[in-house]
Short mmCIF file of C-alpha atoms and ligand atoms in Angstrom, two decimals:
data_model
loop_
_atom_site.label_atom_id
_atom_site.label_comp_id
_atom_site.label_asym_id
_atom_site.label_seq_id
_atom_site.Cartn_x
_atom_site.Cartn_y
_atom_site.Cartn_z
CA MET A 1 8.70 43.18 1.58
CA SER A 2 5.93 41.10 2.85
CA SER A 3 2.13 42.20 3.65
CA THR A 4 -0.90 40.63 4.65
CA ASN A 5 -4.00 42.64 3.84
CA PRO A 6 -5.28 44.45 7.06
CA GLU A 7 -8.58 45.63 6.34
CA PRO A 8 -11.64 43.18 6.71
CA LEU A 9 -12.85 42.95 3.32
CA PRO A 10 -15.58 40.51 2.25
CA ARG A 11 -14.68 36.97 1.62
CA ALA A 12 -14.01 35.65 -1.94
CA PRO A 13 -16.30 33.25 -3.07
CA ALA A 14 -13.98 30.22 -3.42
CA ALA A 15 -12.91 30.79 0.29
CA GLN A 16 -16.52 31.16 1.92
CA GLY A 17 -17.21 28.81 4.26
CA GLN A 18 -13.57 27.69 4.53
CA ALA A 19 -12.65 29.81 7.78
CA HIS A 20 -10.81 26.81 8.96
CA ARG A 21 -8.47 26.71 5.97
CA ARG A 22 -4.67 27.62 5.93
CA LEU A 23 -4.08 30.74 4.30
CA ALA A 24 -2.41 30.42 0.80
CA SER A 25 0.34 32.57 -0.29
CA ILE A 26 0.47 34.23 -3.59
CA LEU A 27 3.67 35.83 -4.83
CA VAL A 28 3.60 39.10 -6.87
CA VAL A 29 6.83 39.93 -8.88
CA ASP A 30 6.84 43.42 -10.31
CA ASP A 31 9.77 45.97 -10.25
CA ASN A 32 7.21 48.70 -10.55
CA ARG A 33 6.23 49.57 -6.93
CA ALA A 34 2.95 51.23 -8.01
CA LYS A 35 1.88 48.42 -9.98
CA ALA A 36 2.77 45.83 -7.25
CA THR A 37 0.55 47.96 -4.87
CA ALA A 38 -2.29 47.88 -7.31
CA LEU A 39 -2.05 44.16 -7.73
CA GLU A 40 -1.84 43.66 -3.91
CA ALA A 41 -5.15 45.88 -3.48
CA ILE A 42 -6.66 43.75 -6.27
CA LEU A 43 -6.02 40.28 -4.44
CA ALA A 44 -6.60 41.75 -1.04
CA PRO A 45 -10.60 40.50 -1.16
CA LEU A 46 -9.38 37.00 -1.55
CA HIS A 47 -8.09 37.30 2.05
CA GLN A 48 -4.80 35.22 1.51
CA ASN A 49 -1.05 36.21 2.42
CA VAL A 50 0.14 38.24 -0.42
CA VAL A 51 4.02 38.89 -0.68
CA VAL A 52 5.63 41.29 -2.97
CA ALA A 53 8.80 41.20 -4.63
CA HIS A 54 10.46 44.11 -6.68
CA SER A 55 12.90 41.88 -8.56
CA GLY A 56 13.68 38.29 -9.94
CA ARG A 57 16.25 38.11 -7.15
CA ASP A 58 13.59 39.12 -4.35
CA ALA A 59 11.44 36.67 -5.90
CA LEU A 60 13.79 33.76 -5.41
CA ARG A 61 14.64 34.89 -2.16
CA ALA A 62 10.88 34.89 -1.13
CA LEU A 63 10.76 31.21 -2.73
CA LEU A 64 13.38 30.02 -0.38
CA ARG A 65 11.24 31.36 2.61
CA GLU A 66 7.79 29.51 1.98
CA ASP A 67 5.79 27.77 -0.81
CA TYR A 68 3.29 29.88 -2.94
CA ALA A 69 -0.36 28.96 -4.31
CA LEU A 70 0.40 31.07 -7.23
CA ILE A 71 3.12 33.40 -8.66
CA LEU A 72 2.26 36.68 -10.48
CA LEU A 73 5.25 37.58 -12.54
CA ASP A 74 5.57 40.92 -14.48
CA VAL A 75 7.34 39.84 -17.63
CA LYS A 76 9.34 43.09 -18.21
CA MET A 77 11.68 43.69 -15.39
CA PRO A 78 15.35 44.94 -15.40
CA ASP A 79 18.17 42.64 -14.33
CA ILE A 80 16.82 39.39 -14.71
CA ASP A 81 13.59 39.61 -16.63
CA GLY A 82 10.14 37.54 -15.95
CA PHE A 83 10.99 34.54 -18.27
CA GLU A 84 14.39 34.24 -16.60
CA THR A 85 13.05 34.43 -13.26
CA ALA A 86 10.51 31.69 -14.24
CA ALA A 87 13.31 29.44 -15.45
CA LEU A 88 15.09 29.87 -12.13
CA ILE A 89 12.01 29.32 -10.26
CA ARG A 90 11.40 26.11 -12.20
CA GLN A 91 14.95 24.89 -11.22
CA ARG A 92 14.31 24.67 -7.49
CA LYS A 93 12.35 21.59 -5.97
CA ASN A 94 9.99 23.49 -3.88
CA SER A 95 8.72 25.77 -6.76
CA GLU A 96 9.22 23.52 -9.94
CA HIS A 97 5.20 22.95 -10.17
CA THR A 98 4.03 26.33 -8.48
CA PRO A 99 1.63 27.83 -11.14
CA ILE A 100 2.89 31.15 -12.74
CA ILE A 101 0.78 33.71 -14.50
CA PHE A 102 2.86 35.94 -16.35
CA LEU A 103 1.59 39.83 -16.54
CA THR A 104 2.59 41.62 -19.77
CA ALA A 105 1.80 44.46 -21.84
CA PHE A 106 -0.67 44.01 -24.56
CA ASP A 107 1.95 44.79 -27.37
CA GLN A 108 4.24 41.73 -26.56
CA ALA A 109 3.56 39.43 -28.92
CA GLU A 110 3.27 35.68 -29.58
CA LEU A 111 6.87 34.53 -29.45
CA ASP A 112 6.96 35.82 -25.71
CA MET A 113 3.89 33.28 -25.11
CA ALA A 114 5.29 30.49 -26.67
CA ARG A 115 8.35 31.00 -24.23
CA GLY A 116 6.60 31.46 -21.18
CA TYR A 117 4.14 28.44 -22.01
CA SER A 118 7.61 26.37 -22.67
CA LEU A 119 8.50 27.81 -18.89
CA GLY A 120 5.64 26.21 -17.59
CA ALA A 121 3.39 29.41 -17.56
CA VAL A 122 -0.38 28.59 -16.72
CA ASP A 123 -1.70 31.51 -18.13
CA PHE A 124 -0.96 35.40 -19.60
CA ILE A 125 -2.67 38.58 -18.11
CA PHE A 126 -2.42 41.54 -20.27
CA THR A 127 -2.44 45.05 -19.36
CA PRO A 128 -4.61 46.79 -18.66
CA ILE A 129 -5.68 44.53 -15.90
CA VAL A 130 -9.06 43.84 -15.38
CA PRO A 131 -9.34 43.46 -11.49
CA GLU A 132 -12.11 40.67 -11.49
CA ILE A 133 -10.66 38.58 -13.93
CA LEU A 134 -7.18 38.32 -12.06
CA ARG A 135 -8.99 38.04 -9.17
CA ALA A 136 -11.18 35.11 -10.23
CA LYS A 137 -8.11 33.37 -11.56
CA ALA A 138 -6.09 33.81 -8.27
CA ALA A 139 -8.89 32.51 -6.72
CA VAL A 140 -9.15 29.30 -8.56
CA PHE A 141 -5.27 28.66 -7.72
CA VAL A 142 -5.80 29.58 -4.14
CA GLU A 143 -8.67 26.77 -3.83
CA LEU A 144 -6.43 24.24 -5.80
CA ASN A 145 -3.78 24.81 -3.55
CA GLN A 146 -5.91 24.75 -0.30
CA LYS A 147 -7.49 21.41 -1.65
CA ALA A 148 -3.98 19.80 -2.12
CA GLN A 149 -3.10 20.97 1.15
CA GLU A 150 -6.28 19.36 2.67
CA ILE A 151 -5.49 15.85 0.80
CA GLN A 152 -2.15 16.13 2.11
CA GLU A 153 -3.34 16.37 5.58
CA LEU A 154 -5.98 13.66 5.04
CA PHE A 155 -3.10 11.48 4.04
CA TYR A 156 -0.96 12.20 7.30
CA ALA A 157 -4.17 11.54 9.21
CA ALA A 158 -4.70 8.31 7.88
CA GLN A 159 -1.22 7.10 8.12
CA ASP A 160 -1.28 8.29 11.87
CA ALA A 161 -4.56 6.32 12.07
CA ASN A 162 -3.02 3.40 10.66
CA ARG A 163 -0.07 3.64 12.79
CA PHE A 164 -2.23 3.83 15.93
CA LYS A 165 -4.45 0.75 14.77
CA SER A 166 -1.05 -1.24 14.29
CA GLU A 167 0.06 -0.44 17.85
CA PHE A 168 -3.07 -0.87 19.13
CA LEU A 169 -3.31 -4.43 17.50
CA ASN A 170 0.41 -5.32 18.60
CA MET A 171 -0.43 -4.16 22.23
CA ALA A 172 -3.85 -6.14 22.33
CA ALA A 173 -2.31 -8.98 20.69
CA HIS A 174 0.64 -9.17 23.39
CA GLU A 175 -1.89 -8.54 26.48
CA LEU A 176 -4.04 -11.65 25.09
CA ARG A 177 -0.88 -14.02 24.54
CA THR A 178 -0.11 -14.49 28.48
CA PRO A 179 -3.55 -15.60 29.75
CA LEU A 180 -4.05 -17.63 26.74
CA SER A 181 -1.11 -19.60 27.19
CA VAL A 182 -1.98 -20.26 30.96
CA VAL A 183 -5.54 -21.30 29.69
CA ALA A 184 -3.86 -23.68 27.05
CA GLY A 185 -1.49 -24.81 29.83
CA TYR A 186 -4.13 -25.84 32.14
CA LEU A 187 -6.18 -27.50 29.32
CA SER A 188 -3.32 -29.53 28.20
CA MET A 189 -2.64 -30.76 32.06
CA LEU A 190 -6.69 -31.59 32.28
CA SER A 191 -6.25 -33.43 29.09
CA GLU A 192 -2.91 -35.50 30.02
CA GLY A 193 -4.51 -36.28 33.50
CA THR A 194 -1.84 -34.39 35.31
CA LEU A 195 -4.32 -32.87 37.81
CA GLY A 196 -5.94 -36.47 38.40
CA GLN A 197 -8.24 -38.71 36.61
CA THR A 198 -10.40 -36.72 34.21
CA PRO A 199 -14.12 -37.74 33.97
CA GLU A 200 -14.91 -39.44 30.86
CA ALA A 201 -18.02 -36.55 30.25
CA TRP A 202 -15.24 -33.96 30.51
CA ARG A 203 -13.32 -35.55 27.17
CA LEU A 204 -15.57 -33.78 24.72
CA PRO A 205 -15.79 -30.40 26.12
CA ILE A 206 -11.83 -30.19 26.78
CA ASP A 207 -11.12 -31.32 23.30
CA MET A 208 -13.45 -28.49 22.31
CA LEU A 209 -12.12 -26.28 24.59
CA ASN A 210 -8.51 -27.18 23.24
CA SER A 211 -9.62 -26.56 19.54
CA LYS A 212 -10.86 -23.24 20.20
CA THR A 213 -8.01 -22.28 22.30
CA GLY A 214 -5.75 -23.13 19.36
CA GLU A 215 -8.14 -21.08 17.05
CA LEU A 216 -7.68 -18.27 19.28
CA ASN A 217 -3.52 -18.74 19.26
CA ARG A 218 -3.66 -18.46 15.74
CA ILE A 219 -5.80 -15.53 15.50
CA VAL A 220 -3.53 -13.71 18.20
CA ASP A 221 -0.56 -14.87 16.44
CA ASP A 222 -1.93 -13.58 12.92
CA LEU A 223 -2.58 -10.07 14.61
CA LEU A 224 0.78 -9.93 16.24
CA LEU A 225 2.41 -10.73 12.99
CA ALA A 226 0.46 -8.18 10.94
CA SER A 227 0.97 -5.40 13.15
CA ARG A 228 4.78 -6.11 13.45
CA MET A 229 4.91 -6.03 9.50
CA ASP A 230 2.95 -2.88 9.38
CA VAL A 231 5.55 -1.17 11.78
CA GLY A 232 8.46 -2.74 10.01
CA ALA A 233 9.70 -4.70 12.78
CA LEU A 234 9.45 -8.17 11.76
CA PRO A 235 12.97 -10.30 12.05
CA THR A 236 13.62 -12.25 8.75
CA VAL A 237 16.53 -14.98 8.53
CA THR A 238 16.74 -16.05 4.86
CA GLN A 239 18.49 -19.25 4.06
CA ARG A 240 18.60 -21.91 1.41
CA VAL A 241 15.55 -23.90 1.51
CA ASP A 242 14.61 -26.80 -0.66
CA LEU A 243 11.06 -25.90 -2.06
CA SER A 244 9.97 -29.61 -2.29
CA LYS A 245 10.59 -30.42 1.19
CA SER A 246 9.05 -27.05 2.62
CA VAL A 247 5.80 -28.29 0.50
CA ALA A 248 6.00 -31.81 1.93
CA ASP A 249 6.10 -30.49 5.51
CA ALA A 250 3.11 -28.14 4.73
CA VAL A 251 0.94 -30.86 3.22
CA ALA A 252 1.96 -33.20 6.39
CA ARG A 253 0.92 -30.53 8.86
CA ALA A 254 -2.44 -30.07 6.99
CA LYS A 255 -3.15 -34.10 6.80
CA PRO A 256 -5.26 -34.03 10.02
CA ARG A 257 -7.28 -31.38 8.19
CA THR A 258 -7.61 -33.02 5.01
CA THR A 259 -8.75 -36.24 6.64
CA LEU A 260 -11.35 -34.16 8.50
CA LEU A 261 -12.62 -32.97 5.52
CA ASP A 262 -12.28 -36.01 3.37
CA GLY A 263 -9.87 -34.45 0.93
CA GLN A 264 -7.21 -34.90 -1.04
CA VAL A 265 -3.81 -33.43 -1.43
CA ARG A 266 -1.73 -34.07 -4.49
CA VAL A 267 2.09 -33.01 -4.39
CA GLU A 268 4.00 -32.60 -7.78
CA VAL A 269 7.71 -31.83 -7.23
CA PRO A 270 10.46 -31.82 -9.56
CA ARG A 271 12.87 -34.79 -9.21
CA ARG A 272 15.74 -32.25 -8.31
CA PRO A 273 15.63 -30.28 -5.30
CA VAL A 274 14.61 -26.59 -6.21
CA LEU A 275 16.52 -24.36 -3.80
CA ALA A 276 15.37 -20.77 -3.28
CA GLU A 277 16.40 -18.01 -0.76
CA PHE A 278 13.69 -17.60 1.74
CA ASP A 279 12.95 -17.53 5.47
CA PRO A 280 11.84 -21.27 5.79
CA ASP A 281 9.26 -20.01 8.89
CA HIS A 282 7.79 -17.56 6.52
CA LEU A 283 7.55 -19.93 3.79
CA ALA A 284 6.01 -22.46 5.91
CA ARG A 285 3.33 -19.89 7.08
CA ILE A 286 2.48 -18.76 3.40
CA LEU A 287 2.14 -22.68 2.47
CA ASP A 288 -0.27 -23.40 5.52
CA ASN A 289 -2.28 -20.22 4.81
CA LEU A 290 -2.61 -21.08 1.14
CA VAL A 291 -3.27 -25.03 1.88
CA ASN A 292 -5.69 -24.12 4.40
CA ASN A 293 -7.48 -21.78 2.16
CA ALA A 294 -7.54 -24.34 -0.61
CA LEU A 295 -9.02 -27.12 1.79
CA THR A 296 -11.68 -24.52 3.23
CA TYR A 297 -13.24 -22.81 0.88
CA CYS A 298 -14.64 -25.39 -0.85
CA ARG A 299 -18.27 -27.01 -1.10
CA THR A 300 -17.37 -30.72 -1.74
CA SER A 301 -14.44 -32.68 -0.60
CA PRO A 302 -11.60 -30.53 -1.24
CA LYS A 303 -8.94 -31.54 -4.07
CA VAL A 304 -5.75 -29.57 -4.05
CA THR A 305 -2.45 -29.89 -6.04
CA VAL A 306 0.90 -28.01 -4.71
CA ARG A 307 3.28 -27.97 -7.24
CA VAL A 308 6.95 -26.99 -7.11
CA VAL A 309 7.88 -25.52 -10.61
CA ALA A 310 11.59 -25.23 -11.13
CA ALA A 311 12.20 -21.90 -13.33
CA ASP A 312 14.47 -19.14 -13.26
CA SER A 313 12.37 -17.71 -10.58
CA PRO A 314 10.99 -21.03 -8.88
CA ARG A 315 7.38 -21.08 -7.88
CA ILE A 316 5.01 -22.82 -5.82
CA GLU A 317 1.44 -23.31 -7.14
CA VAL A 318 -1.54 -24.13 -5.02
CA GLU A 319 -4.60 -24.92 -7.03
CA ASP A 320 -7.98 -26.06 -5.61
CA ASN A 321 -11.48 -27.13 -6.75
CA GLY A 322 -13.33 -24.74 -4.28
CA VAL A 323 -15.66 -21.81 -4.69
CA GLY A 324 -13.59 -19.46 -6.68
CA ILE A 325 -12.72 -15.69 -6.15
CA PRO A 326 -15.67 -13.55 -7.86
CA PRO A 327 -14.53 -11.23 -10.70
CA GLY A 328 -13.24 -7.94 -9.18
CA LYS A 329 -12.14 -9.41 -5.86
CA GLU A 330 -8.83 -10.89 -7.27
CA GLU A 331 -6.84 -8.21 -5.50
CA ALA A 332 -9.25 -7.45 -2.40
CA ILE A 333 -8.65 -10.89 -0.91
CA PHE A 334 -4.95 -9.64 -0.29
CA ASP A 335 -5.97 -6.90 1.94
CA GLN A 336 -6.18 -6.78 5.63
CA PHE A 337 -9.39 -8.14 7.29
CA VAL A 338 -11.10 -8.85 3.84
CA ARG A 339 -13.36 -11.96 3.80
CA LEU A 340 -15.67 -12.88 0.92
CA ASP A 341 -19.31 -13.78 1.78
CA GLU A 342 -19.94 -17.08 0.38
CA PRO A 343 -23.52 -18.36 1.93
CA SER A 344 -23.08 -21.65 0.71
CA LEU A 345 -19.97 -22.47 2.73
CA GLY A 346 -21.60 -21.17 6.06
CA PRO A 347 -19.70 -19.43 8.86
CA ILE A 348 -16.16 -19.98 8.69
CA PRO A 349 -13.62 -18.76 11.32
CA GLY A 350 -11.07 -16.66 10.18
CA THR A 351 -9.78 -12.89 10.40
CA GLY A 352 -9.21 -12.26 6.62
CA LEU A 353 -5.46 -11.69 7.56
CA GLY A 354 -3.97 -14.89 6.07
CA LEU A 355 -3.44 -13.87 2.45
CA TYR A 356 -2.46 -10.37 3.70
CA ILE A 357 0.18 -11.69 5.84
CA SER A 358 1.46 -14.02 2.81
CA ARG A 359 1.75 -11.63 0.43
CA GLN A 360 3.54 -9.13 2.58
CA LEU A 361 6.07 -12.08 3.64
CA ALA A 362 6.64 -12.85 0.11
CA GLU A 363 7.25 -9.42 -1.17
CA ARG A 364 9.33 -8.67 1.67
CA GLN A 365 11.69 -11.42 0.75
CA GLY A 366 12.06 -10.39 -3.02
CA GLY A 367 9.19 -13.04 -4.10
CA ARG A 368 5.48 -12.42 -5.04
CA LEU A 369 2.17 -14.04 -4.34
CA VAL A 370 -0.72 -13.78 -6.70
CA LEU A 371 -4.01 -15.10 -7.69
CA GLU A 372 -3.15 -16.52 -11.18
CA ARG A 373 -6.57 -17.64 -12.02
CA SER A 374 -9.70 -18.27 -10.58
CA GLU A 375 -13.50 -19.38 -11.69
CA PRO A 376 -16.43 -19.00 -9.43
CA GLY A 377 -17.52 -22.25 -8.79
CA LYS A 378 -14.50 -24.29 -10.28
CA GLY A 379 -11.70 -23.32 -8.12
CA SER A 380 -8.54 -20.95 -7.90
CA LEU A 381 -4.84 -21.40 -8.36
CA PHE A 382 -2.55 -19.04 -6.17
CA THR A 383 1.14 -18.77 -7.30
CA LEU A 384 4.09 -17.99 -5.09
CA VAL A 385 7.34 -16.93 -6.75
CA VAL A 386 10.59 -16.96 -4.82
CA PRO A 387 14.05 -15.95 -5.50
CA ALA A 388 16.19 -18.80 -6.46
CA ALA A 389 19.35 -19.46 -4.17
CA PRO A 390 22.41 -17.78 -4.92
CA GLY A 391 24.86 -19.85 -6.61
CA VAL A 392 22.44 -22.32 -8.32
CA ASP A 393 19.94 -21.62 -10.95
CA GLY A 394 16.06 -21.64 -10.28
CA HIS A 395 15.99 -25.19 -11.60
CA GLY A 396 17.94 -26.32 -8.52
CA ARG A 397 21.16 -27.32 -10.68
CA ALA A 398 24.49 -25.77 -11.56
CA ALA A 399 24.73 -26.69 -15.09
CA ALA A 400 22.66 -29.34 -16.65
CA PRO A 401 21.12 -29.87 -20.31
CA GLU A 402 17.82 -28.53 -20.64
CA THR A 403 14.75 -30.99 -20.78
CA ALA A 404 12.55 -31.40 -23.85
CA ALA A 405 9.43 -30.16 -21.69
CA GLY A 406 11.13 -26.66 -21.11
CA GLU A 407 10.62 -24.69 -17.89
CA GLY A 408 9.73 -26.90 -14.91
CA GLY A 409 9.65 -29.87 -17.20
CA GLU A 410 12.12 -32.08 -15.31
CA THR A 411 10.33 -35.48 -14.58
CA MET A 412 7.67 -34.76 -11.59
CA ARG A 413 7.40 -37.09 -8.45
CA PRO A 414 3.67 -36.89 -7.86
CA TYR A 415 2.27 -38.40 -4.70
CA ILE A 416 -0.92 -38.27 -3.11
CA VAL A 417 -1.75 -37.36 0.72
CA ASN A 418 -5.05 -39.00 1.86
CA GLY A 419 -6.45 -40.08 -0.99
CA THR A 420 -10.35 -40.82 -0.70
N1 ATP B 501 -8.72 -20.71 -2.24
C1 ATP B 501 -9.71 -19.74 -2.15
N2 ATP B 501 -10.88 -20.00 -2.64
C2 ATP B 501 -11.84 -19.09 -2.40
N3 ATP B 501 -12.06 -18.16 -1.73
C3 ATP B 501 -10.71 -17.87 -1.26
C4 ATP B 501 -9.55 -18.83 -1.30
N4 ATP B 501 -8.42 -18.40 -0.31
C5 ATP B 501 -9.13 -17.27 0.05
N5 ATP B 501 -10.43 -17.14 -0.45
C6 ATP B 501 -11.22 -15.64 0.20
O1 ATP B 501 -10.21 -14.77 0.69
C7 ATP B 501 -10.46 -14.31 1.81
C8 ATP B 501 -9.26 -13.77 2.79
O2 ATP B 501 -8.42 -15.03 2.59
P1 ATP B 501 -7.66 -15.16 3.97
O3 ATP B 501 -6.81 -16.38 3.91
O4 ATP B 501 -6.59 -13.52 3.92
O5 ATP B 501 -8.34 -14.64 5.36
P2 ATP B 501 -9.23 -15.82 5.78
O6 ATP B 501 -9.05 -17.36 5.46
O7 ATP B 501 -10.64 -15.45 5.92
O8 ATP B 501 -8.87 -15.61 7.28
P3 ATP B 501 -7.43 -15.99 8.15
O9 ATP B 501 -6.94 -14.81 8.49
O10 ATP B 501 -7.91 -17.15 9.20
O11 ATP B 501 -6.59 -16.77 7.26
C9 ATP B 501 -11.18 -15.54 2.41
O12 ATP B 501 -12.12 -15.08 3.59
C10 ATP B 501 -12.27 -16.17 1.30
O13 ATP B 501 -13.32 -15.39 1.36
MG1 MG B 502 -7.02 -17.91 5.17
#
């Protein structure tokens, strides 16, 4: 049996100003019909949905139909009593946390209460029931339930907004790609002289346009990648990669920029190949991001060390002498679009997606990317841990004696790119 209170009574204080809120349901379980009706009347001013059940079995059936903000449960009932009903209620997934208030005669002593609490009772109300007290207590649980629902709705709305943002970014990046490639194509024809002799005075503007188009391309690429990752549509091809080789390639790619910034990149790799299981393109992207950051966020000539460490889970460390990350921002830099304000560096182009993308790529392939340590004004150390390739240990060997230096202690092959 179910009943919604008909007469328009004044709204309970807890529900005032919340007309848009969904009605909460309260389940009243009492075998005594007169008592159940009295309880319904007491709860009526709350203007919620009150459902009455006259037995434990009825109550369990009602719980199959909907979720409740509160259950008022008479302890003394024939057939299955209130405590047994509570035990069955707790066994069900959708009611394992529903607050239960036991209604009981005054002479039922402490032993019952201990059992009731062990069954997850939130309170006991003794007869004779004081209507104001019961109503006030019920109002608290209605309020709690409505707040929980609001939070859940906000969560879903945020998820929807996030999905919408990802879809928009994806679409925008796609739309930008075609015109960008046309611009880049004509620019390269102009710089190669395919369209005829290019006047000397055009050289500089064309170079500038070329470099800015490259920047734009990279931004569009990052936007596309980030939005693909958000919707879980990023193809990944993992294979056996030699970390030392990937590092050497990344450092070679960074060479023009290293020279431009009058910087130095030192590479330290073990003599033996360190084999990991990872998508090589994604690894290249992560390394490019880390090395570029290390070169970029630096006030003086950047001095960067890229180290491959053989270990059970092999890792790559990128260490710099840059501006460092202020305390409290160590995790924020891995969020989308987060860029730190460092006035001493002046404006630096970027989207704040590099570390976000890098961490996502690492984690999706069983790896990890962390800021190991950083000291403002002194520098930072980022560590990328990747899964070892199957069949070899993370030291890149099938079976070989341990070196005295322990983890990663095999002889290193250091070399320097663009020493100043
Ligand atoms: N090695 C570093 N030293 C100091 N600060 C850094 C370092 N790496 C990253 N940061 C800070 O973290 C922010 C986020 O870095 P992230 O690589 O995600 O984005 P970005 O470099 O701003 O832009 P892009 O998407 O082009 O990489 C940077 O803007 C910078 O403030
Ligand atoms: Mg970056």
